[in-house]
XYZ file of C-alpha atoms in Angstrom:
704
model
C -25.475 29.828 -13.129
C -25.741 27.558 -10.062
C -23.967 28.652 -6.903
C -21.053 26.594 -5.591
C -23.205 25.199 -2.803
C -25.885 24.107 -5.293
C -23.302 22.815 -7.730
C -21.772 20.384 -5.222
C -24.860 19.506 -3.200
C -24.658 15.910 -1.887
C -28.330 15.019 -2.429
C -29.298 11.327 -2.569
C -30.047 10.658 -6.221
C -30.184 6.867 -6.269
C -31.760 3.940 -4.473
C -30.147 2.093 -1.568
C -26.517 1.186 -2.153
C -25.800 -2.038 -3.987
C -23.357 -4.156 -1.979
C -20.399 -5.301 -4.091
C -16.964 -6.815 -3.530
C -17.588 -8.484 -0.151
C -16.880 -12.111 -1.060
C -13.788 -12.399 1.141
C -15.585 -10.827 4.086
C -18.591 -13.123 3.686
C -16.410 -16.236 3.567
C -14.448 -15.098 6.625
C -17.552 -14.375 8.710
C -19.275 -17.576 7.596
C -16.291 -19.634 8.776
C -16.387 -17.912 12.172
C -20.113 -18.558 12.533
C -19.598 -22.196 11.602
C -16.872 -22.536 14.233
C -19.357 -21.317 16.839
C -21.998 -23.715 15.527
C -19.694 -26.760 15.597
C -18.197 -25.946 19.014
C -21.243 -24.711 20.871
C -21.408 -27.863 22.990
C -17.995 -26.981 24.398
C -19.300 -23.574 25.462
C -22.223 -25.228 27.190
C -19.927 -27.633 29.053
C -21.680 -30.783 27.843
C -18.577 -32.235 26.199
C -15.171 -33.143 27.537
C -13.393 -31.075 24.847
C -12.287 -27.640 25.975
C -9.953 -26.341 23.236
C -12.416 -23.901 21.645
C -12.226 -20.181 22.430
C -15.358 -18.293 21.470
C -14.725 -16.122 18.392
C -16.987 -13.302 17.253
C -16.741 -11.441 13.891
C -15.919 -7.812 14.667
C -15.496 -4.752 12.402
C -13.982 -1.723 14.202
C -13.840 0.617 11.230
C -14.311 4.295 10.522
C -17.393 6.022 9.200
C -18.070 5.120 5.582
C -16.160 1.834 5.446
C -19.342 -0.163 4.818
C -19.632 -1.896 8.193
C -23.326 -1.118 8.809
C -24.292 -2.054 5.253
C -22.342 -5.299 5.563
C -24.018 -6.202 8.872
C -27.479 -5.472 7.450
C -26.929 -7.353 4.191
C -24.715 -10.248 5.300
C -27.474 -12.860 4.917
C -28.340 -11.512 1.461
C -24.676 -11.844 0.514
C -24.654 -15.439 1.774
C -27.479 -16.124 -0.665
C -25.585 -14.389 -3.489
C -22.265 -16.165 -2.941
C -23.675 -19.535 -1.912
C -22.818 -21.176 -5.231
C -19.595 -19.273 -5.879
C -17.262 -18.029 -3.137
C -18.876 -20.185 -0.434
C -18.964 -23.387 -2.480
C -15.438 -24.364 -1.434
C -16.287 -23.690 2.215
C -19.319 -25.976 1.923
C -17.383 -28.882 0.420
C -18.125 -31.346 3.265
C -21.665 -32.437 4.333
C -21.711 -30.750 7.751
C -20.682 -27.376 6.352
C -23.092 -27.729 3.446
C -25.965 -28.394 5.866
C -24.917 -25.388 7.967
C -24.765 -23.139 4.906
C -28.213 -24.171 3.710
C -29.699 -23.332 7.117
C -27.763 -20.049 7.205
C -29.357 -19.040 3.888
C -32.758 -19.291 5.603
C -31.655 -17.458 8.774
C -33.365 -14.369 10.214
C -31.515 -11.153 11.058
C -32.134 -8.924 14.056
C -30.290 -5.608 13.609
C -29.547 -3.755 16.858
C -28.342 -0.133 17.021
C -26.359 0.287 20.247
C -26.758 4.057 20.109
C -30.191 3.392 21.625
C -28.631 1.593 24.594
C -29.588 3.251 27.878
C -30.139 2.329 31.528
C -33.684 1.126 32.082
C -35.876 -0.020 34.965
C -36.054 -2.135 36.995
C -32.257 -2.665 36.962
C -31.266 0.796 35.890
C -27.459 0.555 35.898
C -27.219 -3.078 34.847
C -25.640 -3.348 31.381
C -26.879 -6.897 30.849
C -30.499 -5.920 31.363
C -30.087 -2.815 29.179
C -28.740 -5.009 26.328
C -31.530 -7.549 26.798
C -34.251 -4.907 26.737
C -32.669 -3.224 23.684
C -32.840 -6.592 21.887
C -36.514 -6.922 22.813
C -37.299 -3.396 21.597
C -35.380 -3.989 18.348
C -37.301 -7.204 17.682
C -40.658 -5.502 18.318
C -39.758 -2.580 16.064
C -38.532 -4.878 13.288
C -41.909 -6.652 12.968
C -44.042 -3.633 13.845
C -45.273 -5.080 17.136
C -46.085 -3.095 20.250
C -42.970 -2.763 22.430
C -43.183 -4.731 25.654
C -43.252 -2.686 28.818
C -40.006 -2.788 30.814
C -41.468 -4.493 33.861
C -43.359 -7.079 31.799
C -40.274 -7.860 29.733
C -38.101 -8.162 32.838
C -40.482 -10.633 34.450
C -40.618 -12.750 31.293
C -36.834 -12.855 30.803
C -35.694 -12.900 34.423
C -32.131 -12.044 33.222
C -31.699 -15.537 31.733
C -30.440 -16.132 28.162
C -32.604 -19.268 27.996
C -35.669 -17.063 28.498
C -34.560 -14.140 26.304
C -33.885 -16.086 23.106
C -37.294 -17.870 22.948
C -38.975 -14.505 23.598
C -37.060 -12.940 20.678
C -38.096 -15.829 18.438
C -41.748 -15.429 19.464
C -41.667 -11.710 18.710
C -39.952 -12.279 15.341
C -42.307 -15.194 14.593
C -39.543 -17.651 13.687
C -39.334 -21.352 14.716
C -36.993 -22.521 17.468
C -34.662 -24.359 15.057
C -34.203 -21.474 12.597
C -30.873 -19.689 12.756
C -31.047 -16.193 14.258
C -28.253 -13.702 13.571
C -27.932 -10.739 15.940
C -26.024 -7.854 14.328
C -24.903 -5.186 16.805
C -24.017 -1.830 15.249
C -22.245 1.219 16.756
C -20.449 -0.719 19.482
C -18.197 2.331 19.915
C -20.982 3.990 21.896
C -19.647 2.078 24.913
C -16.656 4.432 24.910
C -18.934 7.178 26.231
C -22.150 5.520 27.431
C -20.301 2.853 29.420
C -20.140 5.263 32.370
C -23.915 5.005 32.709
C -23.655 1.429 33.964
C -22.170 -0.420 36.906
C -19.373 -2.438 35.324
C -16.914 -5.013 36.565
C -13.322 -4.095 37.335
C -10.312 -6.113 36.254
C -7.496 -7.210 38.542
C -6.004 -3.693 38.305
C -9.270 -2.059 39.317
C -9.895 -0.698 35.794
C -13.365 -0.682 34.230
C -13.509 -2.035 30.656
C -17.055 -1.738 29.229
C -16.266 -3.966 26.240
C -15.354 -6.836 28.550
C -18.808 -6.624 30.096
C -20.530 -6.325 26.728
C -18.766 -9.287 25.128
C -19.203 -11.228 28.350
C -22.960 -10.825 27.901
C -22.690 -12.023 24.298
C -20.558 -15.015 25.328
C -23.379 -16.198 27.589
C -25.916 -15.790 24.799
C -23.674 -17.805 22.465
C -24.459 -20.915 24.499
C -28.020 -20.784 23.211
C -28.656 -23.027 20.165
C -28.840 -21.632 16.636
C -27.899 -18.100 17.717
C -25.080 -16.141 16.029
C -23.495 -12.683 16.244
C -21.759 -9.957 14.237
C -20.506 -6.801 15.997
C -19.521 -3.625 14.140
C -18.862 -0.001 15.014
C -16.268 2.760 15.286
C -13.944 2.041 18.203
C -10.365 1.267 19.239
C -10.444 -2.154 17.651
C -7.111 -3.663 18.617
C -7.195 -2.412 22.200
C -10.667 -3.909 22.559
C -9.609 -7.154 20.898
C -6.652 -7.654 23.231
C -8.491 -6.547 26.362
C -11.455 -8.815 25.645
C -9.256 -11.790 24.722
C -7.184 -11.654 27.921
C -9.622 -9.893 30.240
C -12.734 -10.925 32.072
C -14.796 -12.111 29.103
C -12.056 -14.209 27.401
C -13.557 -13.771 23.928
C -11.529 -13.705 20.694
C -12.586 -11.026 18.194
C -11.775 -11.718 14.556
C -11.632 -8.581 12.431
C -13.822 -8.374 9.325
C -11.455 -6.790 6.736
C -14.036 -4.682 4.812
C -11.564 -3.719 2.108
C -12.108 -0.548 0.087
C -13.539 -1.314 -3.343
C -11.292 -1.847 -6.344
C -11.926 -0.491 -9.843
C -13.860 -3.530 -11.106
C -16.145 -3.468 -8.051
C -16.780 0.249 -8.560
C -17.789 -0.536 -12.156
C -20.263 -3.099 -10.820
C -21.582 -0.538 -8.320
C -22.075 2.083 -11.053
C -23.822 -0.370 -13.380
C -26.177 -1.822 -10.738
C -27.066 1.362 -8.841
C -30.274 2.941 -10.189
C -31.558 6.514 -10.102
C -34.556 7.476 -7.962
C -36.612 8.139 -11.083
C -39.439 6.262 -12.807
C -36.992 5.020 -15.442
C -34.530 3.770 -12.772
C -31.617 4.377 -15.103
C -28.156 3.111 -14.029
C -26.078 6.015 -12.699
C -23.243 5.225 -15.123
C -25.552 5.956 -18.062
C -26.248 9.423 -16.679
C -22.626 10.270 -15.849
C -20.891 8.830 -18.921
C -21.067 9.958 -22.525
C -20.109 7.795 -25.501
C -16.538 9.141 -25.264
C -16.183 8.477 -21.508
C -16.436 4.851 -20.406
C -17.690 3.488 -17.085
C -14.209 2.009 -16.532
C -12.668 5.483 -16.770
C -15.299 6.831 -14.382
C -14.477 4.012 -11.938
C -10.751 4.822 -12.182
C -11.484 8.491 -11.459
C -13.650 7.675 -8.438
C -11.043 5.232 -7.133
C -8.321 7.871 -7.399
C -10.475 10.418 -5.568
C -12.111 8.288 -2.835
C -9.706 5.381 -2.428
C -12.689 3.057 -2.907
C -14.095 3.801 0.570
C -17.825 2.946 0.140
C -19.227 5.926 2.044
C -16.989 8.406 0.220
C -17.737 6.725 -3.106
C -21.489 7.008 -2.549
C -21.234 10.678 -1.596
C -18.966 11.500 -4.554
C -21.340 9.806 -7.026
C -24.294 11.732 -5.601
C -22.383 15.006 -5.970
C -21.418 14.209 -9.572
C -25.022 13.315 -10.391
C -26.226 16.615 -8.961
C -23.616 18.480 -11.019
C -24.668 16.664 -14.209
C -28.319 17.522 -13.500
C -27.508 21.254 -13.148
C -25.735 21.418 -16.512
C -27.789 18.714 -18.284
C -24.785 17.102 -19.945
C -22.714 13.984 -19.051
C -18.938 13.962 -18.712
C -17.103 13.680 -22.011
C -13.668 12.648 -20.699
C -11.765 11.369 -17.702
C -9.885 14.662 -17.504
C -13.145 16.605 -17.206
C -14.417 14.298 -14.456
C -11.155 14.483 -12.496
C -11.127 18.274 -12.823
C -14.491 18.340 -11.050
C -13.384 15.989 -8.289
C -10.150 17.940 -7.795
C -12.108 21.148 -7.244
C -11.482 22.454 -3.713
C -15.184 22.827 -2.884
C -15.997 19.361 -4.214
C -13.393 17.796 -1.945
C -14.363 19.898 1.059
C -18.064 19.073 0.811
C -17.439 15.406 -0.056
C -15.177 14.905 2.972
C -17.264 17.012 5.361
C -19.099 14.224 7.259
C -15.947 12.109 7.561
C -13.433 14.475 9.068
C -14.564 15.203 12.617
C -11.680 13.260 14.125
C -9.224 14.693 11.635
C -10.062 18.237 12.725
C -9.781 17.413 16.422
C -6.486 15.555 16.655
C -4.729 15.716 19.994
C -1.013 16.456 20.210
C -0.047 12.806 20.700
C -1.765 11.799 17.496
C -0.429 14.797 15.577
C 3.081 13.772 16.555
C 2.827 10.556 14.491
C 0.924 12.006 11.550
C 4.037 12.274 9.380
C 4.805 8.594 10.032
C 1.313 7.606 8.835
C 1.681 9.848 5.776
C 4.974 8.155 4.864
C 3.365 4.740 5.229
C 0.459 5.784 3.009
C 2.697 7.354 0.344
C 5.180 4.491 0.144
C 2.524 1.780 0.631
C 4.400 0.412 3.646
C 2.565 -2.587 5.144
C 2.091 -2.938 8.883
C 1.252 -5.846 11.134
C -1.994 -5.600 13.071
C -0.220 -5.671 16.435
C 2.508 -3.105 15.603
C 2.859 -0.560 18.418
C 3.509 3.140 18.117
C 4.270 3.297 21.849
C 4.050 0.887 24.771
C 0.359 1.807 25.166
C -0.648 2.707 21.618
C -1.253 0.503 18.583
C -0.743 1.731 15.039
C -3.981 -0.016 14.024
C -5.979 2.028 16.513
C -4.154 5.280 15.716
C -5.340 4.947 12.110
C -8.931 4.588 13.346
C -8.701 7.434 15.841
C -7.336 9.820 13.204
C -10.171 9.096 10.792
C -7.967 7.316 8.233
C -8.587 3.988 6.553
C -6.907 0.612 6.255
C -6.489 -1.649 3.241
C -6.116 -5.261 4.431
C -3.465 -7.321 2.685
C -4.024 -10.504 4.649
C -5.447 -11.497 8.024
C -2.664 -9.816 10.000
C -1.306 -7.161 7.631
C -2.704 -3.884 6.320
C -1.749 -0.688 4.524
C -2.808 2.835 5.459
C -5.145 4.531 3.015
C -5.648 8.307 2.929
C -8.296 9.175 0.307
C -7.378 12.173 -1.837
C -10.519 14.054 -0.822
C -9.098 14.189 2.719
C -5.831 15.819 1.669
C -7.304 19.303 1.317
C -8.590 19.125 4.908
C -5.146 18.280 6.243
C -3.327 20.830 4.089
C -5.442 23.660 5.471
C -4.473 22.839 9.050
C -2.102 25.655 10.136
C -0.211 23.279 12.432
C 0.963 21.076 9.532
C 4.776 20.923 9.238
C 6.721 21.444 6.007
C 7.509 17.710 5.859
C 3.821 16.867 6.242
C 2.949 19.360 3.495
C 5.394 17.653 1.126
C 3.993 14.219 1.964
C 0.386 15.397 1.639
C 1.119 17.119 -1.646
C 2.816 13.969 -2.934
C -0.200 11.861 -1.951
C -2.396 14.337 -3.785
C -0.536 14.150 -7.100
C 0.341 10.469 -6.955
C -1.757 8.323 -9.319
C -3.542 5.529 -7.515
C -1.560 2.826 -9.320
C 1.880 4.194 -8.372
C 3.297 1.887 -5.708
C 6.704 1.690 -4.097
C 7.082 -2.066 -3.928
C 10.854 -2.497 -4.003
C 13.814 -1.381 -1.966
C 15.004 0.591 -5.002
C 11.817 2.648 -5.184
C 11.784 3.257 -1.440
C 15.441 4.285 -1.647
C 14.545 6.716 -4.456
C 11.630 8.080 -2.462
C 13.782 8.778 0.588
C 16.478 10.456 -1.499
C 13.857 12.548 -3.353
C 12.358 13.812 -0.094
C 15.796 14.648 1.257
C 16.525 16.565 -1.956
C 13.321 18.598 -1.570
C 14.304 19.527 1.978
C 17.936 20.134 1.032
C 17.055 22.438 -1.841
C 14.501 24.420 0.172
C 16.263 24.631 3.553
C 17.273 28.133 4.634
C 19.839 26.693 7.026
C 23.448 25.873 6.157
C 23.505 22.646 4.199
C 26.671 20.587 3.698
C 25.459 18.717 0.623
C 24.333 21.874 -1.132
C 27.675 23.495 -0.358
C 29.548 20.416 -1.589
C 27.738 20.493 -4.939
C 28.526 24.198 -5.204
C 32.226 23.459 -4.663
C 32.225 20.638 -7.230
C 30.201 22.363 -9.940
C 30.462 25.991 -11.130
C 27.066 25.629 -12.839
C 25.373 24.449 -9.625
C 26.861 27.401 -7.768
C 25.082 29.791 -10.142
C 21.618 28.372 -9.427
C 19.002 30.057 -7.206
C 19.086 28.246 -3.859
C 17.339 27.700 -1.589
C 14.272 27.215 -3.761
C 11.267 29.281 -2.727
C 8.772 26.534 -1.880
C 8.824 23.016 -0.438
C 6.796 21.483 -3.237
C 5.516 17.900 -3.150
C 7.212 15.096 -5.045
C 5.592 14.870 -8.474
C 5.368 11.825 -10.726
C 6.039 12.236 -14.433
C 5.362 9.779 -17.214
C 8.271 7.405 -17.514
C 10.829 7.687 -20.290
C 11.034 4.579 -22.487
C 12.922 3.608 -25.603
C 11.325 4.804 -28.828
C 11.183 1.184 -29.985
C 9.207 -0.019 -26.972
C 5.442 -0.411 -27.066
C 3.750 2.229 -24.964
C 0.386 1.511 -23.381
C -2.596 3.613 -24.435
C -5.116 5.016 -21.935
C -7.884 7.458 -22.848
C -6.067 8.296 -26.105
C -2.997 9.616 -24.277
C 0.318 7.847 -23.856
C 1.432 6.860 -20.368
C 5.102 7.224 -21.302
C 7.517 9.440 -23.220
C 9.833 8.042 -25.843
C 13.567 8.357 -25.282
C 13.526 10.815 -28.211
C 11.242 13.274 -26.391
C 13.610 14.874 -23.868
C 12.994 18.274 -25.415
C 9.276 18.002 -24.608
C 9.936 16.611 -21.121
C 12.393 19.310 -20.094
C 10.720 22.302 -21.752
C 7.031 21.447 -21.211
C 6.701 18.863 -18.452
C 9.243 19.748 -15.779
C 8.362 22.810 -13.721
C 11.137 24.759 -12.061
C 11.988 23.917 -8.428
C 9.936 20.697 -8.409
C 11.267 17.202 -7.732
C 9.994 14.471 -10.064
C 10.095 10.680 -9.885
C 9.131 8.787 -13.072
C 5.850 6.959 -12.557
C 7.190 3.574 -13.608
C 10.758 2.433 -13.050
C 12.543 2.095 -16.413
C 16.110 1.788 -17.597
C 15.844 4.866 -19.829
C 15.739 7.780 -17.423
C 17.258 8.869 -14.111
C 15.405 7.883 -10.953
C 14.839 11.533 -9.957
C 14.681 14.676 -12.139
C 14.407 18.386 -11.316
C 15.112 21.753 -12.888
C 16.744 24.848 -11.346
C 17.343 28.377 -12.604
C 19.853 31.156 -12.035
C 18.582 34.237 -10.157
C 20.637 36.699 -12.232
C 21.165 35.112 -15.645
C 18.770 33.234 -17.944
C 20.434 29.942 -17.124
C 18.564 26.676 -16.465
C 20.044 23.475 -15.020
C 18.267 20.135 -15.500
C 19.465 17.615 -12.923
C 19.057 13.850 -13.093
C 19.819 11.676 -10.064
C 20.661 8.003 -10.534
C 20.120 6.131 -7.251
C 22.251 3.022 -6.970
C 21.822 0.927 -3.851
C 24.394 -1.501 -2.503
C 22.304 -4.464 -3.504
C 25.286 -5.934 -5.401
C 28.126 -7.118 -3.213
C 30.809 -5.767 -5.573
C 29.218 -2.316 -5.792
C 28.640 -0.351 -9.010
C 31.544 -0.035 -11.419
C 32.603 2.317 -14.187
C 30.503 0.494 -16.787
C 27.353 1.150 -14.697
C 28.215 4.825 -14.298
C 28.956 5.254 -18.009
C 25.670 3.515 -18.940
C 23.762 5.971 -16.734
C 25.565 8.921 -18.314
C 24.982 7.719 -21.862
C 21.256 7.145 -21.403
C 20.680 10.650 -19.954
C 23.397 13.136 -20.887
C 23.785 12.066 -24.515
C 20.100 12.232 -25.548
C 19.496 15.414 -23.539
C 22.457 17.073 -25.278
C 21.354 15.895 -28.731
C 17.704 16.901 -28.324
C 17.890 19.959 -26.031
C 21.298 21.457 -25.334
C 22.724 21.403 -28.856
C 20.150 24.008 -29.909
C 19.879 25.900 -26.618
C 23.018 28.002 -26.924
C 24.662 28.446 -23.516
C 21.684 29.124 -21.263
C 20.667 25.475 -20.700
C 22.831 22.986 -18.809
C 22.426 19.401 -17.653
C 23.888 17.497 -14.718
C 23.741 13.826 -13.716
C 24.427 12.967 -10.068
C 25.361 9.367 -9.261
C 24.125 8.505 -5.760
C 25.533 5.075 -5.014
C 25.668 3.568 -1.554
C 28.413 1.199 -2.648
C 31.056 1.935 -5.291
C 33.310 -0.764 -6.643
C 36.900 -0.849 -5.449
C 38.137 0.399 -8.851
C 35.844 3.420 -8.798
C 36.622 4.278 -5.164
C 40.367 4.060 -5.744
C 40.279 6.226 -8.875
C 38.154 8.854 -7.111
C 40.437 8.724 -4.081
C 37.326 8.185 -1.913
C 36.254 11.753 -2.761
C 33.223 13.081 -4.633
C 34.135 14.303 -8.115
C 32.634 16.379 -10.911
C 33.433 15.626 -14.582
C 32.786 18.744 -16.695
C 32.124 19.291 -20.402
C 34.735 17.725 -22.672
C 36.287 15.513 -19.973
C 36.814 11.829 -20.739
C 35.848 9.107 -18.283
C 37.635 5.804 -17.877
C 40.138 5.657 -20.724
C 38.069 7.637 -23.217
C 35.004 5.366 -22.742
C 32.734 8.375 -22.447
C 33.129 12.076 -23.157
C 30.940 14.479 -21.184
C 28.906 16.509 -23.735
C 29.003 20.294 -23.909
C 27.116 22.131 -21.137
C 26.910 18.891 -19.175
C 28.410 17.624 -15.926
C 28.652 14.224 -14.274
C 28.910 14.242 -10.472
C 29.797 11.043 -8.613
C 29.226 11.227 -4.866
C 31.539 9.142 -2.729
C 29.961 6.796 -0.177
C 30.727 9.161 2.699
C 28.915 12.070 1.049
C 25.965 9.898 0.000
C 25.199 9.544 3.701
C 24.139 13.183 3.682
C 21.131 11.931 1.700
C 20.587 8.557 3.333
C 22.597 7.377 6.321
C 24.142 4.007 7.100
C 21.564 2.949 9.666
C 18.658 3.528 7.285
C 20.470 1.648 4.502
C 21.056 -1.295 6.819
C 17.367 -1.240 7.735
C 16.332 -1.270 4.076
C 18.616 -4.214 3.394
C 17.102 -6.158 6.299
C 13.579 -5.299 5.140
C 14.390 -6.552 1.631
C 16.407 -9.624 2.505
C 14.500 -11.717 -0.066
C 15.881 -11.417 -3.625
C 14.092 -9.956 -6.669
C 12.830 -6.818 -4.916
C 9.774 -8.306 -3.164
C 7.055 -6.338 -1.427
C 8.597 -5.509 1.915
C 7.097 -6.605 5.219
C 9.905 -5.960 7.667
C 10.598 -2.250 7.437
C 9.313 -1.670 10.953
C 8.203 1.443 12.792
C 11.613 1.884 14.409
C 13.244 2.350 11.008
C 10.409 4.642 9.903
C 11.073 6.864 12.911
C 14.739 7.052 11.900
C 13.797 8.021 8.337
C 11.361 10.633 9.666
C 14.004 12.072 11.999
C 16.476 12.289 9.120
C 13.920 14.399 7.235
C 13.203 16.619 10.221
C 16.899 17.405 10.620
C 16.733 19.385 7.349
C 13.449 21.236 7.881
């Protein structure tokens, strides 16, 4: 039997990584390079036009996001996408000519980690960059590296001398495009102190201003282009460089994580380091386990981050080699990737910043977790504080971003990272709930509408309310309204994460099939849901919003008697101006209490009970008047609204008045949600804002 360390060894089992899913990035960078090409005369001052600001493609991303691979392979990708993604770009003659020359360009890759002061101008950053370029060119073609003094005399600190020298070393003609790709620009954060740098008008040294100032001078040279990548505070650099001494605009290269179809392509095109060069998917997948299912599993585990994906595949290959048998199902593969040691070893190289968070960054961790869980978009220039950008906080904390468009992104926390965070003793109970929820949430479960966000906030508040050891007004209110509630064991023993169950649908609806298991329960399967699926003291939200089940479900037990209470919560926002009426309330009761009674309670004697809580932020005038603006509990046998509905045996219907609903979600947060979702038809929300997120976070903390 192999040891755990051998079992999950991350040995390289396949050839160099195949680059997939970078069409959008290639098109974006190609447009930026063309803008430099068509406006270079302005930079050189030989034309009267002066409306062009130099733009440079820039990728300030974390380890494993694919930035180095993209910089190295960009010209290969231009060749690959020349007749597809780039064909629209090259629709006019000038762009088509540019693209054809770009396909024949040469690349000089420069690792800035090798940047160091060098004679004869030891502390001069410009000369250090120039000499690094010369050394990189010599190394790339296998030529003897020029001595420092000789190189200095040949270049004489002039771009017009440096570029011809680089071309001579690389043996390329003067009219061939030359792309300089700088990697690891973040080294300037630490190595910048080794050089004499300029100060801005406030007397502050900004090494990136000096570096991009050097590049801006080189950009005046014909047929020369640049890409800059590396881990760093991207937005701070972008703003400082744009308005500082160098006056250069940096355009971010998105470098999105891979989606499922791109992971399939990666698995099919990546070959083993064996004489047969077999595709890795053939080794990992049996006839009963498809490459699409493997891609879905890897996406759920790694979030599609290229570096994590590569490491996970290597670990799975090593595991398959030790047991000499491929995976037979998605469940088996996910069980491996959910193993604690698998996650720990897979995430090991990526988590240095995670393990060394300072107090300022830790203080916003719960905000970032909420944004990741609820898929809340953020604008690139959103600020956490007057001196801190959300964009940069994500980078500094070792998290990832999923770009939505040029100026908007979502926070991505790969599941393999969750175990690292959860083992941090400083993690709060709220953060544990959020982390646990991220861990159990399927990758395709998004909160896109105000209704789902509303449900998510209420569910989190319920977790905290049920587990709080402090006096809790809502818990006491429910105890006063319902004798059954009062008999339940509260507070619950653990603050468990929010879980996601398969949705409940009508038995007549078509249910999708995936890996021979149904994604949804029929409306006739409440007995199976309640007895087998719902664990005690755990809050559940159905995976997909349907009209056949409550928005939130949980199960409680009595500490002294064998009594169980299944609770459904129907969340009704004030999205309708007239508020919800009696017909809405009765519909909710009929779709939950009636089938649960018929399928579960009618044969459960007296030990099983069911409750439906209506959480509506706006009741109709008729409902409010009849309730007397008070919360009310309708018990077994009671009729509602002129005999329209009779509460079944062992059941209760609780309607919270608007005042009491604010114990779960207050007025200010509701107003913020309404503003964020001002467009009809529940659109993806863009205007939630960090201020509102802080209010939601503070409302959670008040119940910890």
